[in-house]
Short mmCIF file of N, CA and C and ligand atoms in Angstrom, two decimals:
data_model
loop_
_atom_site.label_atom_id
_atom_site.label_comp_id
_atom_site.label_asym_id
_atom_site.label_seq_id
_atom_site.Cartn_x
_atom_site.Cartn_y
_atom_site.Cartn_z
N MET A 1 125.27 -74.76 138.60
CA MET A 1 125.77 -75.88 139.50
C MET A 1 124.80 -76.98 139.05
N SER A 2 125.55 -78.06 138.86
CA SER A 2 124.45 -79.20 138.63
C SER A 2 124.13 -79.90 139.97
N LYS A 3 122.86 -80.34 140.04
CA LYS A 3 122.23 -80.81 141.42
C LYS A 3 121.97 -82.15 141.40
N PRO A 4 122.36 -83.02 142.28
CA PRO A 4 122.09 -84.38 142.12
C PRO A 4 120.60 -84.54 142.26
N GLU A 5 119.95 -85.23 141.54
CA GLU A 5 118.43 -85.57 141.51
C GLU A 5 118.10 -86.74 142.14
N ILE A 6 117.19 -86.69 143.01
CA ILE A 6 116.53 -87.87 143.48
C ILE A 6 115.23 -87.83 143.52
N SER A 7 114.71 -88.79 142.54
CA SER A 7 113.11 -88.61 142.44
C SER A 7 112.56 -89.72 143.22
N GLU A 8 111.24 -89.57 143.79
CA GLU A 8 110.75 -90.68 144.17
C GLU A 8 110.47 -91.85 143.34
N ALA A 9 110.06 -91.60 141.91
CA ALA A 9 110.25 -92.71 141.07
C ALA A 9 111.48 -93.28 140.90
N MET A 10 112.35 -92.80 141.02
CA MET A 10 113.72 -93.56 140.97
C MET A 10 113.82 -94.61 141.98
N ILE A 11 113.34 -94.26 143.13
CA ILE A 11 113.62 -95.14 144.22
C ILE A 11 112.31 -96.09 144.20
N PHE A 12 111.31 -95.86 143.99
CA PHE A 12 110.07 -96.64 143.97
C PHE A 12 110.36 -97.67 142.66
N GLU A 13 111.03 -97.40 141.74
CA GLU A 13 111.28 -98.34 140.57
C GLU A 13 112.15 -99.50 141.04
N CYS A 14 112.73 -99.31 142.02
CA CYS A 14 113.57 -100.29 142.39
C CYS A 14 112.88 -101.55 143.01
N PHE A 15 111.56 -101.31 142.88
CA PHE A 15 110.62 -102.59 143.46
C PHE A 15 109.91 -103.29 142.49
N ALA A 16 110.37 -102.75 141.09
CA ALA A 16 109.78 -103.55 140.10
C ALA A 16 110.04 -105.07 139.92
N ALA A 17 110.84 -105.27 140.71
CA ALA A 17 111.18 -106.94 140.66
C ALA A 17 110.09 -107.88 141.02
N ALA A 18 109.19 -107.25 141.86
CA ALA A 18 108.08 -107.94 142.43
C ALA A 18 107.04 -108.17 141.38
N GLN A 19 106.75 -109.56 141.12
CA GLN A 19 105.77 -110.01 140.10
C GLN A 19 104.82 -110.99 140.65
N GLN A 20 103.56 -110.93 140.08
CA GLN A 20 102.76 -111.99 140.30
C GLN A 20 102.98 -113.12 139.36
N LYS A 21 103.23 -114.30 139.70
CA LYS A 21 103.57 -115.47 138.95
C LYS A 21 102.44 -116.47 138.66
N GLU A 22 102.50 -117.41 137.85
CA GLU A 22 101.32 -118.24 137.72
C GLU A 22 101.10 -119.36 138.76
N SER A 23 102.20 -119.47 139.64
CA SER A 23 101.97 -120.31 140.73
C SER A 23 102.17 -119.70 142.03
N ILE A 24 101.79 -120.29 143.24
CA ILE A 24 102.07 -119.54 144.47
C ILE A 24 103.71 -119.65 144.72
N GLU A 25 104.11 -120.76 144.37
CA GLU A 25 105.56 -120.92 144.73
C GLU A 25 106.80 -120.03 143.96
N GLN A 26 106.11 -119.76 142.71
CA GLN A 26 107.09 -118.50 141.84
C GLN A 26 106.76 -117.36 142.50
N THR A 27 105.52 -116.89 142.89
CA THR A 27 105.15 -115.81 143.37
C THR A 27 106.01 -115.59 144.58
N ALA A 28 106.02 -116.26 145.59
CA ALA A 28 106.74 -116.35 146.71
C ALA A 28 108.15 -115.97 146.39
N ALA A 29 108.82 -116.91 145.56
CA ALA A 29 110.29 -116.74 145.16
C ALA A 29 110.60 -115.21 144.79
N SER A 30 109.54 -114.70 143.88
CA SER A 30 109.78 -113.24 143.40
C SER A 30 109.86 -112.50 144.87
N PHE A 31 108.84 -112.78 145.70
CA PHE A 31 108.74 -111.62 146.73
C PHE A 31 109.93 -111.93 148.01
N VAL A 32 110.31 -113.27 148.07
CA VAL A 32 111.38 -113.26 149.18
C VAL A 32 112.46 -112.30 148.67
N ASP A 33 112.91 -112.09 147.43
CA ASP A 33 113.80 -111.26 146.90
C ASP A 33 113.68 -109.89 147.42
N VAL A 34 112.39 -109.42 147.01
CA VAL A 34 111.98 -108.11 147.39
C VAL A 34 112.00 -107.64 148.84
N GLU A 35 111.61 -108.74 149.59
CA GLU A 35 111.66 -108.44 151.06
C GLU A 35 113.08 -108.38 151.62
N GLU A 36 113.99 -109.27 150.94
CA GLU A 36 115.32 -109.38 151.37
C GLU A 36 116.06 -108.11 150.90
N TYR A 37 115.52 -107.48 149.79
CA TYR A 37 116.10 -106.09 149.22
C TYR A 37 115.77 -105.02 149.95
N GLU A 38 114.55 -105.09 150.68
CA GLU A 38 114.19 -104.03 151.52
C GLU A 38 114.96 -104.05 153.07
N ASN A 39 115.07 -105.33 153.31
CA ASN A 39 115.82 -105.66 154.56
C ASN A 39 117.31 -105.19 154.47
N GLN A 40 117.95 -105.52 153.28
CA GLN A 40 119.33 -105.40 153.39
C GLN A 40 119.78 -104.06 152.85
N ILE A 41 118.93 -103.28 152.03
CA ILE A 41 119.48 -102.34 151.17
C ILE A 41 118.72 -101.02 151.23
N MET A 42 117.25 -101.17 150.72
CA MET A 42 116.57 -100.02 151.01
C MET A 42 116.52 -99.38 152.45
N TYR A 43 115.92 -99.99 153.33
CA TYR A 43 115.73 -99.35 154.70
C TYR A 43 117.09 -99.13 155.48
N PRO A 44 117.81 -99.86 155.29
CA PRO A 44 119.30 -99.68 155.86
C PRO A 44 119.90 -98.38 155.41
N GLU A 45 119.43 -98.05 153.94
CA GLU A 45 120.12 -97.13 153.41
C GLU A 45 119.31 -95.71 153.90
N PHE A 46 118.01 -95.89 154.06
CA PHE A 46 117.03 -94.79 154.50
C PHE A 46 117.62 -94.41 156.07
N ALA A 47 117.95 -95.33 156.69
CA ALA A 47 118.29 -95.21 157.93
C ALA A 47 119.55 -94.41 158.17
N ARG A 48 120.36 -94.73 156.94
CA ARG A 48 121.84 -94.04 157.25
C ARG A 48 121.36 -92.36 156.66
N TRP A 49 120.58 -92.39 155.81
CA TRP A 49 120.31 -90.77 155.34
C TRP A 49 119.98 -90.15 156.58
N ALA A 50 118.74 -90.93 157.35
CA ALA A 50 118.20 -90.18 158.69
C ALA A 50 119.32 -89.98 159.46
N GLU A 51 120.26 -90.79 159.81
CA GLU A 51 121.25 -90.47 160.76
C GLU A 51 122.01 -89.25 160.35
N LYS A 52 122.55 -89.30 159.21
CA LYS A 52 123.32 -88.19 158.57
C LYS A 52 122.52 -86.83 158.62
N ALA A 53 121.24 -86.88 158.55
CA ALA A 53 120.44 -85.86 158.37
C ALA A 53 120.17 -85.25 160.07
N GLY A 54 120.81 -85.88 160.86
CA GLY A 54 120.63 -85.76 162.28
C GLY A 54 119.06 -86.10 162.78
N GLN A 55 118.40 -87.23 162.26
CA GLN A 55 117.36 -87.68 162.74
C GLN A 55 117.36 -88.89 163.24
N PRO A 56 118.00 -89.27 164.58
CA PRO A 56 118.20 -90.68 164.88
C PRO A 56 116.74 -91.42 165.29
N ALA A 57 116.04 -90.70 165.67
CA ALA A 57 114.59 -91.52 165.89
C ALA A 57 114.16 -92.05 164.64
N LEU A 58 114.21 -91.21 163.40
CA LEU A 58 113.77 -91.77 162.44
C LEU A 58 114.78 -93.03 161.82
N ALA A 59 116.00 -92.86 161.92
CA ALA A 59 116.89 -94.06 161.59
C ALA A 59 116.44 -95.21 162.45
N THR A 60 116.16 -95.29 163.51
CA THR A 60 115.77 -96.19 164.49
C THR A 60 114.37 -96.96 163.81
N LEU A 61 113.41 -96.21 163.69
CA LEU A 61 112.32 -96.56 162.88
C LEU A 61 112.55 -97.33 161.64
N PHE A 62 113.39 -96.70 160.77
CA PHE A 62 113.80 -97.45 159.41
C PHE A 62 114.39 -98.86 159.68
N ARG A 63 115.24 -98.76 160.64
CA ARG A 63 115.96 -100.12 161.00
C ARG A 63 115.03 -101.06 161.60
N LYS A 64 114.07 -100.53 162.39
CA LYS A 64 113.09 -101.74 162.94
C LYS A 64 112.27 -102.05 161.79
N VAL A 65 111.77 -101.32 160.78
CA VAL A 65 111.09 -101.95 159.75
C VAL A 65 111.75 -102.96 158.92
N ALA A 66 113.15 -102.31 158.68
CA ALA A 66 113.98 -103.40 157.89
C ALA A 66 113.96 -104.81 158.65
N GLY A 67 114.17 -104.75 159.96
CA GLY A 67 114.22 -106.26 160.56
C GLY A 67 112.87 -106.87 160.30
N GLU A 68 111.70 -106.09 160.08
CA GLU A 68 110.27 -106.75 160.04
C GLU A 68 110.58 -107.53 158.54
N GLU A 69 111.27 -106.79 157.64
CA GLU A 69 111.18 -107.08 156.30
C GLU A 69 111.88 -108.46 156.08
N LYS A 70 112.97 -108.71 156.97
CA LYS A 70 113.51 -110.12 157.24
C LYS A 70 112.64 -110.95 157.35
N LEU A 71 111.60 -110.74 158.51
CA LEU A 71 110.65 -111.74 158.98
C LEU A 71 109.87 -112.05 157.72
N HIS A 72 109.29 -111.23 156.93
CA HIS A 72 108.46 -111.57 156.03
C HIS A 72 109.14 -112.46 154.91
N ALA A 73 110.54 -112.19 154.70
CA ALA A 73 111.17 -113.15 153.86
C ALA A 73 111.15 -114.61 154.22
N VAL A 74 111.25 -114.60 155.59
CA VAL A 74 111.42 -115.94 156.30
C VAL A 74 110.08 -116.56 156.22
N TRP A 75 108.81 -115.82 156.49
CA TRP A 75 107.50 -116.38 156.25
C TRP A 75 107.20 -116.94 154.87
N LEU A 76 107.77 -115.90 153.89
CA LEU A 76 107.37 -116.32 152.42
C LEU A 76 108.14 -117.67 152.11
N ARG A 77 109.53 -117.63 152.57
CA ARG A 77 110.18 -118.85 152.22
C ARG A 77 109.72 -120.26 153.09
N GLU A 78 109.01 -119.99 154.18
CA GLU A 78 108.33 -121.16 154.75
C GLU A 78 107.13 -121.83 153.66
N LEU A 79 106.60 -120.99 152.79
CA LEU A 79 105.47 -121.29 151.91
C LEU A 79 105.99 -122.53 151.08
N TYR A 80 107.02 -122.85 150.87
CA TYR A 80 107.48 -124.00 150.16
C TYR A 80 108.90 -124.65 150.53
N GLN A 81 108.72 -125.74 150.14
CA GLN A 81 109.90 -126.56 150.57
C GLN A 81 111.16 -126.36 149.60
N ASP A 82 112.37 -126.59 150.06
CA ASP A 82 113.44 -126.93 149.11
C ASP A 82 113.65 -125.82 148.13
N MET A 83 113.37 -124.45 148.76
CA MET A 83 113.36 -123.28 147.76
C MET A 83 115.01 -123.01 147.76
N GLY A 84 115.53 -122.96 148.59
CA GLY A 84 116.97 -122.31 148.67
C GLY A 84 116.92 -120.87 148.37
N GLN A 85 117.90 -120.11 148.25
CA GLN A 85 118.13 -118.79 147.74
C GLN A 85 117.35 -118.47 146.47
N PRO A 86 116.55 -117.83 146.25
CA PRO A 86 116.18 -117.59 144.99
C PRO A 86 117.03 -116.96 144.00
N ALA A 87 117.15 -117.26 142.68
CA ALA A 87 118.02 -116.36 141.90
C ALA A 87 117.77 -114.89 141.88
N ARG A 88 118.64 -114.35 141.74
CA ARG A 88 118.55 -112.64 141.54
C ARG A 88 118.08 -112.45 140.23
N GLY A 89 117.10 -111.83 140.16
CA GLY A 89 116.46 -111.41 138.92
C GLY A 89 117.22 -110.15 138.38
N GLU A 90 117.17 -109.95 137.03
CA GLU A 90 117.75 -108.84 136.23
C GLU A 90 117.20 -107.44 137.07
N ASP A 91 115.93 -107.53 137.36
CA ASP A 91 115.17 -106.28 137.85
C ASP A 91 115.70 -105.85 139.10
N THR A 92 115.97 -106.84 140.09
CA THR A 92 116.57 -106.59 141.17
C THR A 92 118.07 -106.23 140.95
N GLU A 93 118.91 -106.51 140.13
CA GLU A 93 120.08 -106.29 139.72
C GLU A 93 120.13 -104.58 139.47
N ARG A 94 119.18 -104.46 138.63
CA ARG A 94 118.91 -102.90 138.24
C ARG A 94 118.85 -102.40 139.26
N ALA A 95 117.94 -102.76 140.03
CA ALA A 95 117.33 -101.95 141.41
C ALA A 95 118.68 -101.38 142.22
N ILE A 96 119.39 -102.61 142.31
CA ILE A 96 120.61 -102.48 143.20
C ILE A 96 121.55 -101.52 142.58
N ASP A 97 121.70 -101.51 141.24
CA ASP A 97 122.41 -100.48 140.47
C ASP A 97 121.90 -99.05 140.75
N ALA A 98 120.54 -99.01 140.56
CA ALA A 98 120.24 -97.80 140.78
C ALA A 98 120.28 -97.16 142.21
N LEU A 99 120.20 -98.05 143.36
CA LEU A 99 120.54 -97.40 144.52
C LEU A 99 122.12 -97.26 144.68
N LYS A 100 122.88 -97.80 144.00
CA LYS A 100 124.24 -97.48 144.26
C LYS A 100 124.57 -95.98 143.63
N THR A 101 123.74 -95.63 142.43
CA THR A 101 123.61 -94.38 142.10
C THR A 101 123.24 -93.23 143.27
N ILE A 102 121.82 -93.77 143.56
CA ILE A 102 121.38 -92.78 144.40
C ILE A 102 122.31 -92.83 145.76
N ARG A 103 122.67 -93.51 146.16
CA ARG A 103 123.66 -93.56 147.46
C ARG A 103 125.14 -92.72 146.84
N ALA A 104 125.44 -92.56 145.68
CA ALA A 104 126.69 -91.70 145.41
C ALA A 104 126.29 -90.13 145.39
N ASN A 105 124.88 -90.14 144.88
CA ASN A 105 124.58 -88.75 144.80
C ASN A 105 124.04 -88.26 146.23
N CYS A 106 123.40 -89.07 146.94
CA CYS A 106 122.67 -88.83 148.18
C CYS A 106 123.54 -88.04 149.52
N ASP A 107 124.98 -88.38 149.49
CA ASP A 107 125.53 -87.63 150.68
C ASP A 107 125.79 -86.09 150.17
N THR A 108 125.91 -85.70 148.88
CA THR A 108 126.05 -84.17 148.48
C THR A 108 124.57 -83.73 148.89
N LEU A 109 123.55 -84.28 148.43
CA LEU A 109 122.23 -83.72 148.53
C LEU A 109 121.93 -83.71 150.07
N ILE A 110 122.28 -84.37 151.08
CA ILE A 110 121.84 -84.56 152.15
C ILE A 110 122.63 -83.12 152.94
N GLU A 111 123.82 -83.07 152.29
CA GLU A 111 124.70 -81.83 152.70
C GLU A 111 123.70 -80.35 152.52
N MET A 112 123.30 -80.55 151.16
CA MET A 112 122.43 -79.28 150.75
C MET A 112 121.18 -79.36 151.23
N ASN A 113 120.31 -80.41 151.63
CA ASN A 113 119.01 -80.38 151.91
C ASN A 113 118.70 -81.65 152.87
N PRO A 114 119.20 -81.70 154.05
CA PRO A 114 118.98 -82.94 154.89
C PRO A 114 117.22 -83.22 155.06
N ASP A 115 116.69 -82.16 155.31
CA ASP A 115 115.25 -82.47 155.49
C ASP A 115 114.53 -83.01 154.28
N GLY A 116 114.93 -82.38 153.19
CA GLY A 116 114.37 -82.75 151.99
C GLY A 116 114.54 -84.31 151.58
N VAL A 117 115.58 -84.73 151.89
CA VAL A 117 115.98 -85.91 151.67
C VAL A 117 115.38 -87.07 152.68
N VAL A 118 115.22 -86.62 153.74
CA VAL A 118 114.35 -87.57 154.63
C VAL A 118 112.96 -87.56 154.36
N GLU A 119 112.67 -86.55 154.04
CA GLU A 119 111.19 -86.29 153.71
C GLU A 119 110.86 -87.20 152.39
N LYS A 120 111.56 -87.29 151.47
CA LYS A 120 111.52 -88.21 150.30
C LYS A 120 111.32 -89.38 150.63
N ALA A 121 112.60 -89.77 151.54
CA ALA A 121 112.77 -91.27 151.71
C ALA A 121 111.48 -91.82 152.54
N LEU A 122 110.94 -90.82 153.56
CA LEU A 122 109.62 -91.16 154.22
C LEU A 122 108.40 -91.54 152.99
N ALA A 123 108.37 -90.56 152.08
CA ALA A 123 107.47 -90.61 151.07
C ALA A 123 107.47 -91.68 150.10
N VAL A 124 108.58 -92.36 149.83
CA VAL A 124 108.62 -93.51 149.29
C VAL A 124 108.68 -94.70 149.98
N ALA A 125 108.77 -94.70 151.49
CA ALA A 125 108.57 -95.72 151.95
C ALA A 125 107.15 -96.07 152.12
N ILE A 126 106.26 -94.92 152.33
CA ILE A 126 104.80 -94.88 152.26
C ILE A 126 104.35 -95.61 151.10
N SER A 127 104.69 -95.06 149.88
CA SER A 127 104.37 -95.54 148.53
C SER A 127 104.73 -97.15 148.42
N VAL A 128 105.80 -97.52 148.92
CA VAL A 128 106.11 -98.86 149.00
C VAL A 128 105.32 -99.80 149.82
N GLU A 129 105.04 -99.27 150.84
CA GLU A 129 104.24 -100.09 151.92
C GLU A 129 103.12 -100.00 151.50
N GLU A 130 102.20 -99.06 150.88
CA GLU A 130 100.90 -99.07 150.54
C GLU A 130 100.63 -99.86 149.37
N ARG A 131 101.75 -99.73 148.44
CA ARG A 131 101.44 -100.74 147.24
C ARG A 131 101.42 -102.32 147.76
N GLU A 132 102.34 -102.44 148.71
CA GLU A 132 102.30 -103.95 149.17
C GLU A 132 100.84 -104.50 150.01
N TYR A 133 100.58 -103.33 150.90
CA TYR A 133 99.33 -103.76 151.77
C TYR A 133 97.95 -103.74 150.93
N GLN A 134 98.22 -102.69 150.01
CA GLN A 134 96.84 -102.53 149.22
C GLN A 134 96.56 -103.31 148.27
N ASP A 135 97.58 -103.70 147.53
CA ASP A 135 97.68 -104.27 145.96
C ASP A 135 98.25 -105.44 145.86
N ILE A 136 99.29 -105.50 146.30
CA ILE A 136 100.28 -106.88 145.74
C ILE A 136 99.85 -108.00 146.71
N TYR A 137 100.08 -107.98 147.94
CA TYR A 137 99.74 -108.99 148.86
C TYR A 137 98.35 -109.48 149.15
N PRO A 138 97.31 -108.44 148.92
CA PRO A 138 95.95 -108.97 148.90
C PRO A 138 95.68 -109.82 147.72
N ARG A 139 96.33 -109.48 146.50
CA ARG A 139 96.18 -110.23 145.12
C ARG A 139 96.65 -111.63 145.52
N PHE A 140 97.83 -111.63 146.12
CA PHE A 140 98.43 -112.97 146.32
C PHE A 140 97.77 -113.91 147.16
N ARG A 141 97.12 -113.38 148.06
CA ARG A 141 96.23 -113.78 149.43
C ARG A 141 95.21 -114.31 148.39
N ASP A 142 94.55 -113.62 147.60
CA ASP A 142 93.29 -114.19 146.73
C ASP A 142 93.67 -115.19 145.92
N GLN A 143 94.79 -115.21 145.17
CA GLN A 143 95.13 -116.24 144.15
C GLN A 143 95.42 -117.44 145.04
N ALA A 144 96.09 -117.39 146.33
CA ALA A 144 96.22 -118.68 147.18
C ALA A 144 94.69 -119.13 147.44
N LEU A 145 93.80 -118.21 147.93
CA LEU A 145 92.57 -118.90 148.37
C LEU A 145 91.94 -119.46 146.98
N ALA A 146 92.21 -118.99 145.75
CA ALA A 146 91.62 -119.40 144.75
C ALA A 146 92.00 -120.96 144.41
N GLU A 147 93.21 -121.13 144.76
CA GLU A 147 93.98 -122.51 144.71
C GLU A 147 93.49 -123.29 145.87
N GLY A 148 93.00 -122.78 146.69
CA GLY A 148 92.34 -123.59 147.91
C GLY A 148 93.53 -123.84 148.88
N ASN A 149 94.53 -122.80 148.83
CA ASN A 149 95.81 -122.92 149.69
C ASN A 149 95.47 -122.17 150.83
N GLN A 150 94.84 -122.49 152.05
CA GLN A 150 94.51 -121.73 152.86
C GLN A 150 95.71 -121.16 153.92
N GLN A 151 96.74 -122.04 153.86
CA GLN A 151 98.03 -121.84 154.53
C GLN A 151 98.75 -120.56 153.98
N ALA A 152 98.93 -120.62 152.61
CA ALA A 152 99.59 -119.50 152.07
C ALA A 152 98.47 -118.30 152.30
N ALA A 153 97.24 -118.36 152.06
CA ALA A 153 96.48 -117.17 152.18
C ALA A 153 96.68 -116.50 153.52
N ASP A 154 96.83 -117.51 154.67
CA ASP A 154 97.15 -116.91 156.09
C ASP A 154 98.52 -116.15 155.98
N VAL A 155 99.39 -116.75 155.34
CA VAL A 155 100.76 -116.06 155.51
C VAL A 155 100.70 -114.65 154.81
N TYR A 156 99.96 -114.66 153.69
CA TYR A 156 99.80 -113.17 152.90
C TYR A 156 99.12 -112.32 153.75
N GLN A 157 98.22 -113.06 154.24
CA GLN A 157 97.44 -111.85 155.16
C GLN A 157 98.17 -111.20 156.27
N ARG A 158 99.40 -112.17 156.92
CA ARG A 158 99.99 -111.78 157.98
C ARG A 158 100.81 -110.73 157.49
N VAL A 159 101.23 -110.85 156.18
CA VAL A 159 102.21 -109.85 155.46
C VAL A 159 101.51 -108.62 155.33
N VAL A 160 100.18 -108.70 154.75
CA VAL A 160 99.35 -107.34 154.54
C VAL A 160 99.37 -106.70 155.84
N ASP A 161 98.92 -107.37 157.11
CA ASP A 161 98.65 -106.84 158.07
C ASP A 161 100.00 -105.91 158.72
N SER A 162 101.08 -106.54 158.57
CA SER A 162 102.39 -105.93 158.99
C SER A 162 102.80 -104.70 158.01
N GLU A 163 102.68 -104.95 156.76
CA GLU A 163 102.81 -103.71 155.75
C GLU A 163 101.90 -102.53 155.93
N SER A 164 100.82 -102.97 156.36
CA SER A 164 99.77 -101.81 156.76
C SER A 164 100.29 -101.16 158.02
N GLN A 165 100.96 -101.78 158.97
CA GLN A 165 101.31 -101.28 160.17
C GLN A 165 102.48 -100.36 159.72
N HIS A 166 103.50 -101.03 158.82
CA HIS A 166 104.56 -100.12 158.52
C HIS A 166 104.18 -98.59 157.55
N ALA A 167 103.22 -98.80 157.16
CA ALA A 167 102.69 -97.49 156.39
C ALA A 167 101.91 -96.59 157.55
N ASP A 168 101.38 -97.07 158.43
CA ASP A 168 100.75 -96.28 159.48
C ASP A 168 101.94 -95.58 160.05
N TRP A 169 103.16 -96.38 160.43
CA TRP A 169 104.15 -95.95 161.42
C TRP A 169 104.95 -94.68 160.30
N PHE A 170 105.13 -95.12 159.11
CA PHE A 170 105.81 -93.77 158.03
C PHE A 170 104.80 -92.74 158.04
N ARG A 171 103.60 -92.84 157.79
CA ARG A 171 102.61 -91.68 157.82
C ARG A 171 102.73 -90.77 159.11
N HIS A 172 102.79 -91.46 160.07
CA HIS A 172 102.84 -90.69 161.38
C HIS A 172 104.18 -90.08 161.56
N ALA A 173 105.21 -90.69 161.29
CA ALA A 173 106.34 -90.25 161.13
C ALA A 173 106.66 -88.90 160.29
N LEU A 174 106.09 -89.06 159.00
CA LEU A 174 106.09 -87.98 158.19
C LEU A 174 105.21 -87.06 158.51
N ASP A 175 104.15 -87.25 159.09
CA ASP A 175 103.30 -86.03 159.74
C ASP A 175 104.13 -85.26 160.85
N GLN A 176 104.75 -85.90 161.66
CA GLN A 176 105.67 -85.43 162.77
C GLN A 176 106.69 -84.64 162.09
N PHE A 177 107.13 -85.19 161.10
CA PHE A 177 108.44 -84.55 160.32
C PHE A 177 108.10 -83.21 159.92
N ARG A 178 107.02 -83.15 159.40
CA ARG A 178 106.56 -81.70 158.49
C ARG A 178 106.06 -80.95 159.53
N THR A 179 105.40 -81.49 160.76
CA THR A 179 105.12 -80.33 161.62
C THR A 179 106.35 -79.67 162.15
N GLY A 180 107.33 -80.40 162.57
CA GLY A 180 108.74 -80.09 163.02
C GLY A 180 109.16 -79.08 161.81
N MET A 181 109.17 -79.46 160.67
CA MET A 181 109.87 -78.39 159.81
C MET A 181 109.15 -77.20 159.71
N ALA A 182 107.64 -77.31 159.87
CA ALA A 182 106.92 -75.85 159.66
C ALA A 182 107.09 -75.04 161.01
N THR A 183 107.30 -75.84 162.21
CA THR A 183 107.38 -74.86 163.30
C THR A 183 108.86 -75.13 164.12
N PRO A 184 109.62 -74.26 163.82
CA PRO A 184 110.90 -74.52 164.08
C PRO A 184 111.02 -74.45 165.90
N ALA A 185 111.98 -75.34 166.26
CA ALA A 185 111.98 -75.30 167.78
C ALA A 185 112.26 -74.17 168.41
N LEU A 186 111.84 -73.77 169.43
CA LEU A 186 112.21 -72.41 170.06
C LEU A 186 113.47 -72.78 170.95
N ALA A 187 114.28 -71.49 170.85
CA ALA A 187 115.53 -71.88 171.46
C ALA A 187 115.42 -71.71 173.07
FE1 FE2 B 201 107.64 -106.58 153.75
FE1 FE2 B 202 106.98 -103.34 154.91
#
């Protein structure tokens, strides 16, 4: 029987659209798109999986983080004027297509192994958040400081702090989830 595969790499690759550009404005434009993507697609999808897997508290957490990703997009958009909606890049289009494939496969997979799917979603969420608060946004903050743009540096730092909190929440949720899996509830 062919089993639909969902790898962490497959989901993680969805975020390849994020790139550091030559100027602060171009960098922010690239990341508004990523934050919107997390807000509109990735975390709502993870929430849907958690709901289907019978984990409403986790679904609520994914939706809460989704809402904060929207806030990040708003903050980044404020970094520069007259930006409008950034053009959707090829990478993001590819990411959306990948997610459509994931979604198509996922319902079957949830039926076979709901805990496995939810655990993978949490693991991916942690990877995404860690990459953002440990690597990407600190680099953008430092780039802004090097350009003497304190205001932009402050915004990037605010995003770093928020993504760091998201990673903490997801790590805690994954610990609890694994504990629950290892210790079946007493009837
Ligand atoms: Fe974010
Ligand atoms: Fe985040």
